[in-house]
Amino acid sequence: MEPMYESYEDGIVEVDGAKVDNPNICMHCHNTGEQKILFSFKTGGIHDDYYGVMLSYCYYCQSTSFHYLARSDEDYSFYFIEKSIPELEDNTELSDYIRKTFPSFSKIYSQSQVAEEEGLDLISGMGYRKAVEFLVSDYLINFQKDDPSITETWISSPLTSLNNKIQKLNDENLKALSTAITWIGNDETHYSKRNPDYDISEMKKFINALLAMIEYNRSIEDAKNFINRS
């Protein structure tokens, strides 16, 4: 690995012993494996948003990726990747079950993905939040229809907030994931963030877990129905 440097007012100064976490995946071809670090250096300007920058090279496709570095709070000599250019795409494929059961969610989610991939990351978070509101609403209608307090009129009422709907979920895991997604989604719509350490990447991670839980619960119900028929 090439040495890192620290920026001072009078120029660039080399710093020995600095360490940085290797990307271990190409942002272009997505092949995993150690990437060659072409250069890396610390940043010390008053307008710098990150502690360092780094350029890496992929042995497979011979392409380069640029990385912004953050510094470890426990070990100031260790740096890790906070953001990469290009970003590693998360092309989450929705299952046929999710698409058929939650068509409105699927359409909004897919459109939000397109917006993010086109670099419209400042508005895609709002789209993901809207998608989850449709997901929770349709989940209540489809799977908790026996609850007399859940009606289509109540679901569609503008006075019924997403939080009201989440509190009706009868699965604590679904409730926790939906709440976390909503909090991040709300931050994506407001001028100031209440949770600045969480962004769209965490939001999508929670959405993926939410979808996995829904499919998990569906598989359990299928298994129970199979056993009861036998």
CSV table of N, CA and C in Angstrom, one decimal, residues 5-9 11-12 41-53 71 79:
chain,number,residue,atom,x,y,z
A,5,TYR,N,-0.6,10.5,3.6
A,5,TYR,CA,-0.1,11.8,3.8
A,5,TYR,C,-1.0,12.7,4.6
A,6,GLU,N,-0.5,13.6,5.4
A,6,GLU,CA,-1.3,14.6,6.1
A,6,GLU,C,-1.1,15.9,5.6
A,7,SER,N,-2.2,16.7,5.4
A,7,SER,CA,-2.1,18.0,4.8
A,7,SER,C,-1.9,19.1,5.8
A,8,TYR,N,-0.9,19.9,5.6
A,8,TYR,CA,-0.6,21.0,6.5
A,8,TYR,C,-0.7,22.3,5.7
A,9,GLU,N,-0.7,23.4,6.3
A,9,GLU,CA,-0.8,24.7,5.6
A,9,GLU,C,0.5,24.9,4.7
A,11,GLY,N,2.1,22.5,3.1
A,11,GLY,CA,2.3,21.5,2.1
A,11,GLY,C,1.9,20.1,2.6
A,12,ILE,N,2.3,19.1,1.8
A,12,ILE,CA,1.9,17.7,2.1
A,12,ILE,C,3.1,17.1,2.8
A,41,PHE,N,-4.1,9.6,1.1
A,41,PHE,CA,-3.5,10.7,1.9
A,41,PHE,C,-4.6,11.3,2.8
A,42,LYS,N,-4.2,11.8,3.9
A,42,LYS,CA,-5.1,12.5,4.8
A,42,LYS,C,-5.4,13.9,4.3
A,43,THR,N,-6.6,14.4,4.8
A,43,THR,CA,-7.0,15.7,4.4
A,43,THR,C,-7.1,16.6,5.6
A,44,GLY,N,-6.6,17.8,5.6
A,44,GLY,CA,-6.6,18.6,6.7
A,44,GLY,C,-7.2,20.0,6.5
A,45,GLY,N,-7.8,20.2,5.4
A,45,GLY,CA,-8.4,21.5,5.1
A,45,GLY,C,-9.6,21.8,5.9
A,46,ILE,N,-9.9,23.1,6.1
A,46,ILE,CA,-11.1,23.5,6.9
A,46,ILE,C,-12.4,23.1,6.2
A,47,HIS,N,-12.3,22.9,4.9
A,47,HIS,CA,-13.6,22.6,4.1
A,47,HIS,C,-13.7,21.1,3.8
A,48,ASP,N,-12.7,20.3,4.2
A,48,ASP,CA,-12.8,18.9,4.0
A,48,ASP,C,-13.8,18.2,4.9
A,49,ASP,N,-14.7,17.4,4.2
A,49,ASP,CA,-15.7,16.7,5.0
A,49,ASP,C,-15.2,15.3,5.5
A,50,TYR,N,-14.1,14.8,5.0
A,50,TYR,CA,-13.6,13.5,5.4
A,50,TYR,C,-12.1,13.6,5.8
A,51,TYR,N,-11.7,12.6,6.5
A,51,TYR,CA,-10.3,12.6,7.1
A,51,TYR,C,-9.2,12.2,6.1
A,52,GLY,N,-9.7,11.6,4.9
A,52,GLY,CA,-8.7,11.2,3.9
A,52,GLY,C,-9.4,10.7,2.7
A,53,VAL,N,-8.6,10.5,1.6
A,53,VAL,CA,-9.1,10.0,0.3
A,53,VAL,C,-8.2,9.0,-0.2
A,71,ARG,N,-12.0,8.4,10.1
A,71,ARG,CA,-11.0,7.9,11.0
A,71,ARG,C,-11.6,7.2,12.2
A,79,TYR,N,-7.9,4.2,9.3
A,79,TYR,CA,-8.9,4.8,8.5
A,79,TYR,C,-9.8,3.8,7.8
